[in-house]
Amino acid sequence: MKLYVTDLSPNSRRVLAAVHHLGLEQETDVQKFNLFAGEHQTDEFRAINPNVKVPVLVDGDFTLWEANPIMIYLADRRGAEEFCPSDRMGRIEVLRWQSWEVQHFNRALGDIVWETVAKQVFGIGPADEEKISAGQDNFRRFAGVLEDHLSDRDFVLGDKPTVVDFSVGSHSALALHPQSQVPLLEFPKVLAWLQSLEAHPAWAKTAPAPASEAAE
Ligand SMILES: N[C@@H](CCC(=O)N[C@@H](CS)C(=O)NCC(=O)O)C(=O)O
């Protein structure tokens, strides 16, 4: 299999972490693009993903873009039921939380850390305080849902980490960045869950270097 990723991306991180967790390193040829140098903007890569974005997985004749389905595909390929349940209701739970993180939780989180971390690291202008404040309000709304959900479990689907934790927690390094201004102290269960994800062996292997923690 060939996997196209970049160093500076929570979307790439979640897929790479799944590769490690599932023990697929030997079967996966990882190609890293430097997005800032425009290495992905070629006709060849556009033919692989017309969105011209990473991550992308190519497995024989099959090409798959979008981080969340790539992780599910890899888990199914491995028959990794504990990591990604395949029964009807288990799969619905995976889809529920992955939809939620894309649309709500990580969108709010991304809005904050774009202003507080990414802009500083990439030197692309001052943080917009109004956008930070709006992002924080939005984050509180959805983090409250996760806080309640984690009241009786360690991970999103129960007592073990699954593909859903890699999805919902994909921005962990940015959220835990000292300058993030993500109001995590108001959500102790969410904070503890993010910290435990950071300690997960496969997740830890894919931790961004300090200077590259501002992604997307
Ligand atoms: N929804 C996509 C998002 C992919 C995405 O936004 N990738 C970024 C890196 S995190 C990218 O490739 N950006 C390059 C570009 O837009 O030119 C996914 O989940 O895979």
Short mmCIF file of C-alpha atoms and ligand atoms in Angstrom, two decimals:
data_model
loop_
_atom_site.label_atom_id
_atom_site.label_comp_id
_atom_site.label_asym_id
_atom_site.label_seq_id
_atom_site.Cartn_x
_atom_site.Cartn_y
_atom_site.Cartn_z
CA MET A 1 0.00 0.00 0.00
CA LYS A 2 1.08 3.55 -0.56
CA LEU A 3 0.10 6.26 1.89
CA TYR A 4 0.49 9.96 1.09
CA VAL A 5 0.75 12.21 4.15
CA THR A 6 2.35 15.37 5.43
CA ASP A 7 4.16 16.10 8.67
CA LEU A 8 1.98 18.99 9.75
CA SER A 9 -1.45 17.47 9.81
CA PRO A 10 -3.83 15.92 12.36
CA ASN A 11 -5.52 14.18 9.42
CA SER A 12 -2.27 12.50 8.44
CA ARG A 13 -1.40 11.79 12.06
CA ARG A 14 -4.55 9.79 12.74
CA VAL A 15 -3.93 7.57 9.70
CA LEU A 16 -0.24 7.06 10.49
CA ALA A 17 -1.14 6.20 14.08
CA ALA A 18 -3.65 3.62 12.78
CA VAL A 19 -0.90 2.11 10.59
CA HIS A 20 1.31 1.74 13.69
CA HIS A 21 -1.50 0.50 15.92
CA LEU A 22 -2.50 -2.14 13.38
CA GLY A 23 1.09 -3.24 12.74
CA LEU A 24 0.92 -2.33 9.06
CA GLU A 25 4.26 -0.48 8.86
CA GLN A 26 5.97 -3.13 6.71
CA GLU A 27 3.14 -3.14 4.17
CA THR A 28 2.84 0.62 3.94
CA ASP A 29 5.07 2.77 1.80
CA VAL A 30 4.69 6.27 3.26
CA GLN A 31 5.27 9.26 0.99
CA LYS A 32 5.51 12.59 2.80
CA PHE A 33 4.80 15.80 0.93
CA ASN A 34 5.99 19.20 2.01
CA LEU A 35 2.74 21.08 1.43
CA PHE A 36 4.38 24.46 1.90
CA ALA A 37 6.72 23.68 -0.97
CA GLY A 38 3.69 22.63 -3.06
CA GLU A 39 5.05 19.10 -3.52
CA HIS A 40 1.49 17.75 -3.73
CA GLN A 41 0.43 20.10 -6.52
CA THR A 42 1.29 17.88 -9.46
CA ASP A 43 -0.83 16.36 -12.23
CA GLU A 44 0.22 12.93 -11.00
CA PHE A 45 -1.13 13.52 -7.49
CA ARG A 46 -4.27 15.28 -8.78
CA ALA A 47 -5.05 12.07 -10.69
CA ILE A 48 -4.82 10.18 -7.38
CA ASN A 49 -6.87 12.69 -5.40
CA PRO A 50 -8.73 15.38 -7.35
CA ASN A 51 -9.03 17.34 -4.08
CA VAL A 52 -5.21 17.57 -4.06
CA LYS A 53 -5.12 16.86 -0.33
CA VAL A 54 -3.54 14.30 1.96
CA PRO A 55 -3.95 11.72 3.42
CA VAL A 56 -4.57 9.33 0.54
CA LEU A 57 -4.21 5.55 0.55
CA VAL A 58 -3.59 3.52 -2.61
CA ASP A 59 -4.05 -0.22 -2.20
CA GLY A 60 -3.63 -1.95 -5.54
CA ASP A 61 -6.39 -0.65 -7.82
CA PHE A 62 -8.23 1.04 -4.97
CA THR A 63 -7.61 4.66 -4.06
CA LEU A 64 -9.14 6.18 -0.93
CA TRP A 65 -9.02 9.78 0.27
CA GLU A 66 -10.39 11.16 3.55
CA ALA A 67 -8.69 10.24 6.82
CA ASN A 68 -11.59 8.60 8.64
CA PRO A 69 -12.56 6.05 5.98
CA ILE A 70 -8.87 5.28 5.42
CA MET A 71 -8.57 4.25 9.08
CA ILE A 72 -11.68 2.09 8.85
CA TYR A 73 -10.39 0.48 5.65
CA LEU A 74 -7.06 -0.37 7.32
CA ALA A 75 -8.79 -1.78 10.41
CA ASP A 76 -11.12 -3.92 8.28
CA ARG A 77 -8.18 -5.14 6.22
CA ARG A 78 -6.63 -6.34 9.48
CA GLY A 79 -9.88 -7.65 10.94
CA ALA A 80 -9.21 -5.40 13.94
CA GLU A 81 -12.62 -5.68 15.55
CA GLU A 82 -11.56 -4.18 18.89
CA PHE A 83 -10.09 -1.12 17.20
CA CYS A 84 -13.01 -0.64 14.81
CA PRO A 85 -16.22 -2.57 15.50
CA SER A 86 -17.86 -3.94 12.37
CA ASP A 87 -21.20 -5.02 13.78
CA ARG A 88 -24.11 -2.84 12.75
CA MET A 89 -24.53 -0.75 15.89
CA GLY A 90 -20.78 -0.54 16.53
CA ARG A 91 -20.23 0.83 13.03
CA ILE A 92 -23.03 3.34 13.54
CA GLU A 93 -21.30 4.58 16.72
CA VAL A 94 -18.05 5.01 14.78
CA LEU A 95 -19.89 7.01 12.14
CA ARG A 96 -21.73 9.09 14.73
CA TRP A 97 -18.56 10.24 16.49
CA GLN A 98 -16.54 10.72 13.32
CA SER A 99 -19.29 12.89 11.83
CA TRP A 100 -19.50 14.83 15.08
CA GLU A 101 -15.79 15.49 15.32
CA VAL A 102 -15.52 16.69 11.72
CA GLN A 103 -18.54 18.93 11.90
CA HIS A 104 -18.41 20.19 15.49
CA PHE A 105 -15.66 19.29 17.96
CA ASN A 106 -12.55 19.55 15.79
CA ARG A 107 -13.99 22.35 13.72
CA ALA A 108 -14.31 24.48 16.87
CA LEU A 109 -10.93 23.34 18.13
CA GLY A 110 -9.33 24.01 14.75
CA ASP A 111 -10.78 27.54 14.65
CA ILE A 112 -9.10 28.35 17.97
CA VAL A 113 -5.69 26.81 17.34
CA TRP A 114 -5.46 28.25 13.84
CA GLU A 115 -5.47 31.69 15.47
CA THR A 116 -3.44 30.90 18.59
CA VAL A 117 -0.82 28.41 17.38
CA ALA A 118 -0.73 27.98 13.61
CA LYS A 119 -0.59 31.65 12.67
CA GLN A 120 2.33 32.24 15.05
CA VAL A 121 4.29 29.19 13.94
CA PHE A 122 3.84 29.96 10.25
CA GLY A 123 4.26 33.71 10.66
CA ILE A 124 1.05 34.57 8.86
CA GLY A 125 -0.29 37.46 10.87
CA PRO A 126 -1.68 38.25 14.29
CA ALA A 127 -4.33 36.20 16.07
CA ASP A 128 -7.89 37.47 15.67
CA GLU A 129 -9.28 37.76 19.22
CA GLU A 130 -12.91 37.71 18.08
CA LYS A 131 -12.37 34.46 16.22
CA ILE A 132 -10.62 32.94 19.25
CA SER A 133 -13.53 33.91 21.49
CA ALA A 134 -16.15 32.57 19.04
CA GLY A 135 -14.16 29.34 18.70
CA GLN A 136 -13.95 28.98 22.47
CA ASP A 137 -17.73 29.40 22.85
CA ASN A 138 -18.32 26.80 20.18
CA PHE A 139 -15.74 24.46 21.70
CA ARG A 140 -17.40 24.71 25.14
CA ARG A 141 -20.71 23.63 23.65
CA PHE A 142 -19.33 20.43 22.13
CA ALA A 143 -16.65 19.66 24.73
CA GLY A 144 -19.49 19.61 27.28
CA VAL A 145 -21.09 16.77 25.33
CA LEU A 146 -17.83 14.79 25.37
CA GLU A 147 -17.23 15.59 29.05
CA ASP A 148 -20.59 14.07 29.99
CA HIS A 149 -20.02 11.11 27.71
CA LEU A 150 -16.64 10.37 29.33
CA SER A 151 -18.12 10.40 32.84
CA ASP A 152 -18.37 6.60 32.92
CA ARG A 153 -15.73 5.46 30.41
CA ASP A 154 -12.06 6.06 29.67
CA PHE A 155 -12.37 6.22 25.88
CA VAL A 156 -15.13 7.32 23.57
CA LEU A 157 -16.48 3.82 22.83
CA GLY A 158 -15.68 2.25 26.19
CA ASP A 159 -12.67 1.09 28.14
CA LYS A 160 -10.23 0.70 25.23
CA PRO A 161 -8.96 3.13 22.60
CA THR A 162 -10.56 2.74 19.18
CA VAL A 163 -10.50 4.40 15.80
CA VAL A 164 -12.95 6.93 17.23
CA ASP A 165 -10.39 8.21 19.74
CA PHE A 166 -7.90 8.70 16.91
CA SER A 167 -10.56 10.70 15.04
CA VAL A 168 -11.99 12.81 17.85
CA GLY A 169 -8.53 13.24 19.44
CA SER A 170 -6.71 13.92 16.18
CA HIS A 171 -5.92 17.52 17.19
CA SER A 172 -4.54 16.51 20.61
CA ALA A 173 -1.08 18.04 20.12
CA LEU A 174 -2.58 21.37 19.14
CA ALA A 175 -5.20 21.33 21.90
CA LEU A 176 -2.53 20.58 24.53
CA HIS A 177 -0.10 23.15 23.14
CA PRO A 178 0.75 25.68 25.89
CA GLN A 179 -0.44 28.59 23.72
CA SER A 180 -3.60 26.96 22.41
CA GLN A 181 -6.13 28.87 24.57
CA VAL A 182 -8.42 25.87 24.22
CA PRO A 183 -10.40 25.97 27.51
CA LEU A 184 -9.57 22.37 28.44
CA LEU A 185 -9.26 23.04 32.17
CA GLU A 186 -13.05 23.50 32.20
CA PHE A 187 -13.39 19.93 30.93
CA PRO A 188 -11.23 17.69 33.14
CA LYS A 189 -12.46 14.42 31.63
CA VAL A 190 -11.72 15.63 28.10
CA LEU A 191 -8.29 16.84 29.21
CA ALA A 192 -7.46 13.51 30.90
CA TRP A 193 -8.67 11.60 27.83
CA LEU A 194 -6.48 13.71 25.50
CA GLN A 195 -3.50 13.15 27.79
CA SER A 196 -4.09 9.41 27.83
CA LEU A 197 -4.29 9.40 24.04
CA GLU A 198 -0.92 11.18 23.89
CA ALA A 199 0.50 8.30 25.95
CA HIS A 200 -0.91 5.63 23.61
CA PRO A 201 2.14 3.92 21.97
CA ALA A 202 0.97 4.28 18.35
CA TRP A 203 -0.23 7.82 18.92
CA ALA A 204 3.01 8.82 20.66
CA LYS A 205 5.02 7.52 17.67
CA THR A 206 3.33 10.06 15.44
CA ALA A 207 3.71 13.09 17.73
CA PRO A 208 4.63 16.21 15.78
CA ALA A 209 7.98 17.85 16.38
CA PRO A 210 7.50 20.96 18.56
CA ALA A 211 8.02 23.39 15.68
CA SER A 212 5.45 21.64 13.54
CA GLU A 213 2.58 21.46 15.98
CA ALA A 214 0.54 23.97 14.06
CA ALA A 215 -1.24 21.99 11.43
CA GLU A 216 -3.84 22.46 8.70
N1 LIG B 1 -11.30 16.00 5.02
C1 LIG B 1 -9.94 15.64 4.66
C2 LIG B 1 -9.06 16.84 4.96
C3 LIG B 1 -7.73 16.72 4.25
C4 LIG B 1 -6.92 17.99 4.40
O1 LIG B 1 -7.44 19.07 4.66
N2 LIG B 1 -5.61 17.84 4.22
C5 LIG B 1 -4.72 18.96 4.29
C6 LIG B 1 -3.60 18.65 5.27
S1 LIG B 1 -4.27 18.42 6.89
C7 LIG B 1 -4.09 19.18 2.92
O2 LIG B 1 -3.74 18.23 2.25
N3 LIG B 1 -3.95 20.43 2.50
C8 LIG B 1 -3.29 20.74 1.26
C9 LIG B 1 -4.05 21.69 0.40
O3 LIG B 1 -5.22 21.99 0.70
O4 LIG B 1 -3.45 22.16 -0.56
C10 LIG B 1 -9.50 14.41 5.44
O5 LIG B 1 -10.08 14.12 6.47
O6 LIG B 1 -8.58 13.69 4.99
#
